[in-house]
Amino acid sequence: MAGPLLLRSLLSASTLKSFSSHLAPLPRFSRCFSSGPASAAAAATTYPSAYLDPGRLRNVAVIAHVDHGKTTLMDRLLRQCGADIPHERAMDSISLERERGITIASKVTSVSWKENELNMVDTPGHADFGGEVERVVGMVEGAVLVVDAGEGPLAQTKFVLAKALKYGLRPLLLLNKVDRPSVSEERCNEVESLVFDLFANLGATEEQLDFPVLYASAKEGWASSTFTKDPPAGAKNMSQLLDAIVRHVPPPKANLDGPFQMLVSMMEKDFYLGRILTGRVSSGIVRVGDKIHGLRSSESGIEKIEEGKVVKLMKKKGTSMVLIDSAGAGDIISMAGLGSPSIGHTVANTEVCFYLVIKLSACVDFSSFSVN
Ligand code: GDP
């Protein structure tokens, strides 16, 4: 009974309001989170999470062949959703920072859109990152496939697409670069058919084949649900894409009342905070200070590898990491507190250990993840 009560209190109107209006960025974490001193992170304000209602979450992978415009598109989405981007392009600034070794490697960025929180997850371009692709598509319910309307779909994205379809993701097709003189409506129809055939050959279901198509010029900063090369001034933005994601991608099926569990999908190391574990909360609610433990599967069953507590909970909003005070099932978050768990392990609440062990063995398929 504690679950619903807790949820109600966490979802109070003031909580919701204060989170959406007061998000403040943390100092940038480095690739290994070492550029920001621990004291700076500790001094930053922590915000209550408004996104404990899974109905308002959308988890989406972004898939594109190199140069088809993923970086430009993400930049436009982040800007429209209020990210404070100092440089010409958000991802360019990240690349620059990366060269200097002072940006996080997190592939998840969330944007707020009309009372919803969209967690956008970058996907690696090709099969060399097979394990990473599985982990990414395992965290989301939908995928935006960005295709250069001039070039059409290229082989490099096939592997990622095949995985995405196999995991049941709902795809959206974004035909990019329609501003180019060579891209006509006929060409867009051709590319749409090519993508349809590709999906069908990769075993897409009827539901997946019923994908919405958007036409975009990420460079000019707009997306449209009907073909155009010059949308009216008031529609030269990304609203139609963001609306399409909210409409077409189902919210995560999530049990907030269950014990807290998170499958670790990404891991980074920070000089001050130790391991930063990123993953999707598969059930329950987690708060800063909660006692947790890391679990992994072994031949003899589920084994506890470490016990500790949640020191920090974080989400990347736009191009900055922000601290949050709690997170619920269906959301994709990062946490610090445990030093041993790694990719493929589970982090869970210690108070529900017995129940959890039974549930975990019944519901988590560890076999598809590497255990270190
Ligand atoms: P990524 O490799 O998929 O991240 O692609 P980028 O976003 O870096 O874009 C690759 C190139 O295509 C850059 O030169 C962009 O300026 C250009 N580009 C991206 N989107 C568009 C678009 O909508 N129209 C045109 N004409 N060029 C674009």
XYZ file of C-alpha atoms and ligand atoms in Angstrom:
400
model
C 0.000 0.000 0.000
C 2.987 2.288 0.437
C 3.439 2.547 -3.320
C 0.305 4.506 -4.295
C 0.623 6.776 -1.248
C 4.215 7.521 -2.090
C 3.324 8.146 -5.692
C 0.541 10.555 -4.782
C 2.841 12.580 -2.593
C 5.562 12.631 -5.230
C 3.096 13.742 -7.854
C 1.745 16.727 -5.968
C 0.935 19.755 -8.107
C 3.690 21.860 -6.625
C 6.203 19.134 -7.340
C 5.205 18.960 -10.969
C 5.316 22.703 -11.380
C 8.622 23.256 -9.677
C 10.415 20.612 -11.725
C 9.330 21.889 -15.090
C 10.096 25.503 -14.343
C 13.313 25.221 -12.377
C 15.609 22.810 -14.097
C 19.119 24.080 -13.700
C 22.083 22.530 -15.374
C 24.903 20.967 -13.470
C 28.408 21.803 -14.479
C 29.300 19.582 -17.411
C 30.573 16.183 -16.371
C 33.560 14.883 -18.199
C 33.612 11.758 -20.263
C 34.600 10.027 -17.069
C 32.823 12.714 -15.026
C 36.140 14.051 -13.808
C 36.027 17.680 -14.894
C 33.396 18.770 -12.379
C 34.590 18.665 -8.790
C 32.440 16.589 -6.480
C 31.718 19.666 -4.417
C 30.255 21.417 -7.448
C 27.961 18.497 -8.118
C 27.008 18.316 -4.469
C 26.246 22.036 -4.341
C 23.970 21.949 -7.380
C 20.254 22.103 -6.715
C 18.366 18.845 -6.829
C 14.976 18.796 -8.487
C 11.997 16.611 -7.788
C 11.150 14.422 -10.742
C 7.816 15.207 -12.315
C 8.075 12.181 -14.504
C 6.823 9.528 -12.192
C 3.789 9.148 -14.420
C 4.887 6.681 -17.105
C 1.994 7.863 -19.289
C 3.941 11.067 -19.859
C 7.160 9.359 -20.864
C 8.258 8.409 -24.347
C 11.489 6.483 -24.891
C 12.782 6.773 -28.433
C 15.899 5.625 -30.273
C 17.235 7.804 -33.086
C 18.613 5.773 -35.980
C 20.400 7.205 -39.008
C 23.077 6.460 -41.530
C 26.096 8.711 -41.047
C 25.590 12.171 -42.610
C 21.835 11.770 -42.986
C 21.330 14.540 -40.435
C 20.918 12.993 -36.963
C 23.174 15.561 -35.277
C 21.472 18.501 -36.963
C 18.054 17.098 -36.087
C 18.911 16.539 -32.417
C 20.266 20.048 -32.227
C 16.961 21.451 -33.507
C 14.901 19.326 -31.150
C 16.969 20.373 -28.160
C 16.744 24.028 -29.073
C 13.005 23.912 -29.582
C 12.564 22.255 -26.203
C 14.483 24.992 -24.471
C 18.030 23.672 -24.230
C 20.510 26.432 -23.722
C 22.962 25.682 -26.492
C 25.853 28.073 -26.658
C 27.386 26.932 -29.929
C 26.142 26.743 -33.463
C 25.104 23.112 -33.142
C 24.529 21.179 -29.929
C 26.214 17.998 -31.054
C 29.109 19.937 -32.557
C 29.707 21.494 -29.195
C 29.592 18.035 -27.671
C 32.119 16.776 -30.240
C 34.405 19.660 -29.414
C 34.075 18.981 -25.721
C 34.693 15.329 -26.351
C 37.932 16.125 -28.108
C 38.964 18.009 -25.019
C 37.721 15.131 -22.891
C 35.196 17.133 -20.939
C 31.823 15.874 -21.900
C 29.862 12.903 -20.713
C 29.513 10.027 -23.090
C 25.854 9.541 -22.217
C 23.803 8.644 -25.222
C 20.492 9.564 -23.608
C 19.091 13.074 -23.718
C 15.651 14.048 -22.544
C 13.519 16.880 -23.840
C 10.281 18.209 -22.372
C 7.394 18.586 -24.752
C 3.838 19.570 -23.826
C 3.793 17.943 -20.371
C 5.689 14.944 -21.701
C 9.269 13.877 -21.249
C 10.918 12.392 -24.326
C 14.035 10.332 -23.646
C 15.966 10.289 -26.916
C 18.636 7.603 -27.164
C 21.388 7.735 -29.742
C 22.130 4.473 -31.531
C 25.504 3.398 -32.854
C 25.612 3.322 -36.633
C 26.458 -0.278 -37.346
C 26.930 -3.873 -36.355
C 30.341 -3.369 -34.747
C 28.437 -2.241 -31.683
C 26.041 -5.189 -31.620
C 25.764 -5.445 -27.844
C 25.232 -1.713 -27.465
C 22.497 -1.756 -30.103
C 20.641 -4.481 -28.193
C 20.889 -2.530 -24.975
C 19.648 0.682 -26.587
C 16.677 -0.852 -28.350
C 15.862 -2.755 -25.171
C 15.315 0.550 -23.353
C 12.850 2.208 -25.737
C 9.417 1.733 -27.272
C 9.902 3.754 -30.462
C 12.466 4.758 -33.058
C 12.869 7.737 -35.359
C 14.567 6.559 -38.541
C 16.248 9.556 -40.167
C 16.809 9.008 -43.894
C 18.360 11.424 -46.371
C 15.528 11.738 -48.899
C 18.044 12.088 -51.723
C 20.118 9.022 -50.854
C 17.411 6.733 -49.505
C 17.998 4.044 -46.883
C 21.549 2.688 -46.856
C 22.872 -0.673 -45.710
C 24.602 0.624 -42.602
C 21.322 1.136 -40.739
C 19.956 -2.337 -41.558
C 21.489 -4.043 -38.558
C 20.138 -1.493 -36.092
C 16.757 -1.496 -37.798
C 16.519 -5.268 -37.695
C 17.133 -5.198 -33.936
C 14.690 -2.342 -33.428
C 11.940 -4.176 -35.269
C 12.686 -7.431 -33.480
C 12.342 -5.682 -30.131
C 8.904 -4.443 -31.211
C 9.732 -0.733 -31.458
C 7.237 1.499 -33.240
C 9.134 3.282 -36.011
C 8.607 6.766 -37.455
C 10.241 7.668 -40.771
C 11.741 11.127 -41.070
C 12.728 11.985 -44.643
C 15.380 14.630 -44.142
C 16.983 17.191 -46.463
C 13.795 17.782 -48.459
C 14.977 21.373 -48.908
C 17.468 20.113 -51.466
C 16.459 20.995 -55.057
C 16.882 17.380 -56.184
C 14.331 16.083 -53.659
C 10.817 15.995 -55.105
C 7.569 14.569 -53.737
C 7.988 11.643 -56.144
C 11.438 10.961 -54.757
C 10.046 10.985 -51.230
C 7.352 8.481 -52.257
C 10.043 6.261 -53.769
C 12.139 6.369 -50.599
C 9.073 5.671 -48.478
C 8.419 2.520 -50.583
C 12.050 1.459 -50.239
C 11.836 1.823 -46.472
C 8.526 -0.070 -46.408
C 10.130 -2.948 -48.371
C 13.160 -2.894 -46.100
C 10.968 -3.094 -42.997
C 8.918 -5.913 -44.552
C 12.090 -7.852 -45.438
C 13.325 -7.411 -41.898
C 10.156 -9.004 -40.546
C 8.210 -5.927 -39.423
C 4.713 -6.533 -38.092
C 1.602 -4.956 -39.631
C 1.633 -2.411 -36.841
C 5.271 -1.510 -37.490
C 4.621 -1.229 -41.233
C 1.952 1.344 -40.500
C 4.607 3.961 -39.750
C 4.025 7.698 -40.011
C 6.186 9.645 -42.473
C 7.507 13.140 -41.813
C 9.301 15.429 -44.210
C 12.015 17.606 -42.769
C 14.790 20.012 -43.275
C 16.758 19.639 -40.066
C 19.081 22.272 -41.449
C 16.254 24.806 -41.722
C 14.766 23.544 -38.468
C 11.386 22.143 -39.473
C 9.469 18.890 -39.885
C 6.082 18.448 -41.533
C 3.606 15.570 -41.666
C 2.765 16.459 -45.278
C 5.212 16.967 -48.111
C 6.388 20.539 -48.496
C 9.567 22.364 -49.268
C 8.472 25.580 -47.679
C 6.154 25.325 -44.677
C 4.315 28.451 -43.521
C 6.348 30.653 -41.179
C 4.399 29.504 -38.098
C 5.180 25.848 -38.881
C 8.907 26.176 -39.423
C 9.718 24.177 -36.325
C 9.934 20.625 -35.021
C 6.483 20.560 -33.384
C 4.999 18.077 -35.847
C 7.788 15.585 -35.208
C 7.521 15.962 -31.430
C 3.724 15.590 -31.626
C 4.102 12.523 -33.855
C 6.444 10.893 -31.335
C 4.013 11.503 -28.476
C 1.073 10.232 -30.559
C 2.702 7.235 -32.199
C 5.158 5.843 -29.648
C 3.426 4.100 -26.749
C 4.392 5.147 -23.215
C 6.398 2.529 -21.303
C 4.459 -0.198 -19.549
C 5.697 0.390 -16.052
C 4.844 -0.788 -12.565
C 5.504 1.992 -10.076
C 4.236 -0.045 -7.137
C 6.734 -2.857 -7.540
C 10.189 -2.989 -5.970
C 12.778 -0.717 -7.542
C 14.817 -2.458 -10.244
C 17.001 -1.069 -12.996
C 18.901 -2.976 -15.626
C 22.269 -1.292 -16.231
C 22.680 -0.508 -19.935
C 25.531 1.995 -19.901
C 28.373 2.632 -17.495
C 30.818 5.501 -17.056
C 33.350 6.285 -14.390
C 33.691 9.536 -12.532
C 36.733 10.444 -10.521
C 34.612 11.776 -7.649
C 31.340 9.916 -7.873
C 32.665 6.526 -8.933
C 30.568 4.488 -11.299
C 27.717 6.185 -13.046
C 25.186 3.547 -14.008
C 22.598 4.349 -16.660
C 19.563 2.287 -17.446
C 15.852 2.060 -17.623
C 13.976 1.688 -14.370
C 12.032 -1.507 -14.927
C 9.864 -1.218 -11.828
C 9.265 0.844 -8.723
C 10.529 4.236 -7.636
C 14.056 5.158 -6.564
C 15.060 8.146 -4.442
C 18.380 9.621 -3.397
C 19.448 7.902 -0.162
C 17.607 4.634 -0.859
C 19.437 1.466 0.079
C 20.209 -0.527 -3.028
C 22.237 -3.495 -4.097
C 23.762 -4.742 -7.303
C 22.765 -8.185 -8.532
C 23.956 -10.424 -11.289
C 22.975 -13.791 -12.559
C 25.322 -16.678 -12.036
C 25.103 -20.393 -12.516
C 23.772 -20.797 -9.018
C 21.082 -18.155 -9.488
C 21.036 -14.485 -8.618
C 24.046 -13.253 -6.737
C 24.470 -10.045 -4.734
C 27.644 -8.238 -5.730
C 27.438 -5.070 -3.668
C 25.246 -3.198 -1.226
C 25.144 0.579 -0.831
C 22.866 3.540 -1.282
C 21.886 5.971 -3.998
C 24.222 8.965 -3.762
C 23.082 10.851 -6.879
C 20.312 10.482 -9.420
C 20.796 12.295 -12.700
C 19.283 12.886 -16.102
C 20.719 14.593 -19.109
C 18.423 17.454 -20.092
C 19.444 19.004 -23.351
C 23.205 19.177 -23.194
C 23.515 19.311 -19.397
C 23.267 16.788 -16.594
C 20.748 17.719 -13.907
C 20.275 16.134 -10.515
C 16.857 14.686 -9.738
C 15.549 13.496 -6.399
C 13.579 10.492 -7.589
C 12.715 8.494 -10.674
C 10.079 5.943 -11.523
C 9.545 2.883 -13.668
C 9.795 3.473 -17.409
C 12.257 6.343 -17.114
C 15.896 6.240 -18.230
C 18.226 7.621 -15.577
C 21.807 7.652 -14.325
C 22.854 6.980 -10.752
C 25.947 7.033 -8.569
C 26.381 5.020 -5.387
C 27.577 1.546 -6.256
C 31.106 0.750 -7.377
C 30.830 -2.790 -8.685
C 27.808 -3.330 -10.928
C 28.367 -3.084 -14.638
C 26.499 -3.391 -17.919
C 23.995 -6.229 -17.809
C 23.706 -6.230 -14.020
C 20.625 -5.184 -12.094
C 20.401 -2.562 -9.370
C 17.528 -3.062 -6.963
C 16.099 -1.960 -3.638
C 17.497 -3.980 -0.714
C 14.272 -3.897 1.269
C 12.581 -6.091 -1.264
C 15.372 -8.565 -1.685
C 13.431 -11.778 -1.204
C 10.511 -10.731 -3.353
C 12.926 -9.349 -5.893
C 14.948 -12.499 -6.214
C 11.813 -14.420 -7.034
C 10.585 -11.739 -9.429
C 13.939 -11.231 -11.084
C 14.449 -14.825 -11.944
C 10.964 -14.869 -13.373
C 11.024 -11.658 -15.360
C 14.534 -10.629 -16.331
C 16.117 -12.408 -19.237
C 19.761 -12.087 -18.320
C 20.800 -14.353 -21.135
C 20.560 -11.532 -23.688
C 23.010 -9.377 -21.751
C 26.678 -9.886 -21.104
C 27.513 -10.518 -17.473
C 30.914 -9.306 -16.334
P 24.924 12.896 -38.956
O 26.210 12.290 -39.379
O 23.762 11.984 -39.253
O 24.905 13.355 -37.542
O 24.675 14.162 -39.913
P 24.849 15.720 -39.648
O 23.747 16.261 -38.850
O 26.237 15.981 -39.181
O 24.678 16.290 -41.138
C 25.535 15.926 -42.186
C 25.544 17.053 -43.212
O 24.248 17.193 -43.774
C 25.921 18.412 -42.612
O 26.699 19.109 -43.555
C 24.573 19.091 -42.430
O 24.653 20.504 -42.514
C 23.787 18.537 -43.599
N 22.355 18.499 -43.321
C 21.748 17.991 -42.233
N 20.416 18.146 -42.329
C 20.187 18.768 -43.503
C 18.999 19.217 -44.170
O 17.880 19.069 -43.706
N 19.171 19.808 -45.389
C 20.387 19.976 -45.977
N 20.448 20.563 -47.178
N 21.523 19.581 -45.369
C 21.427 18.989 -44.140
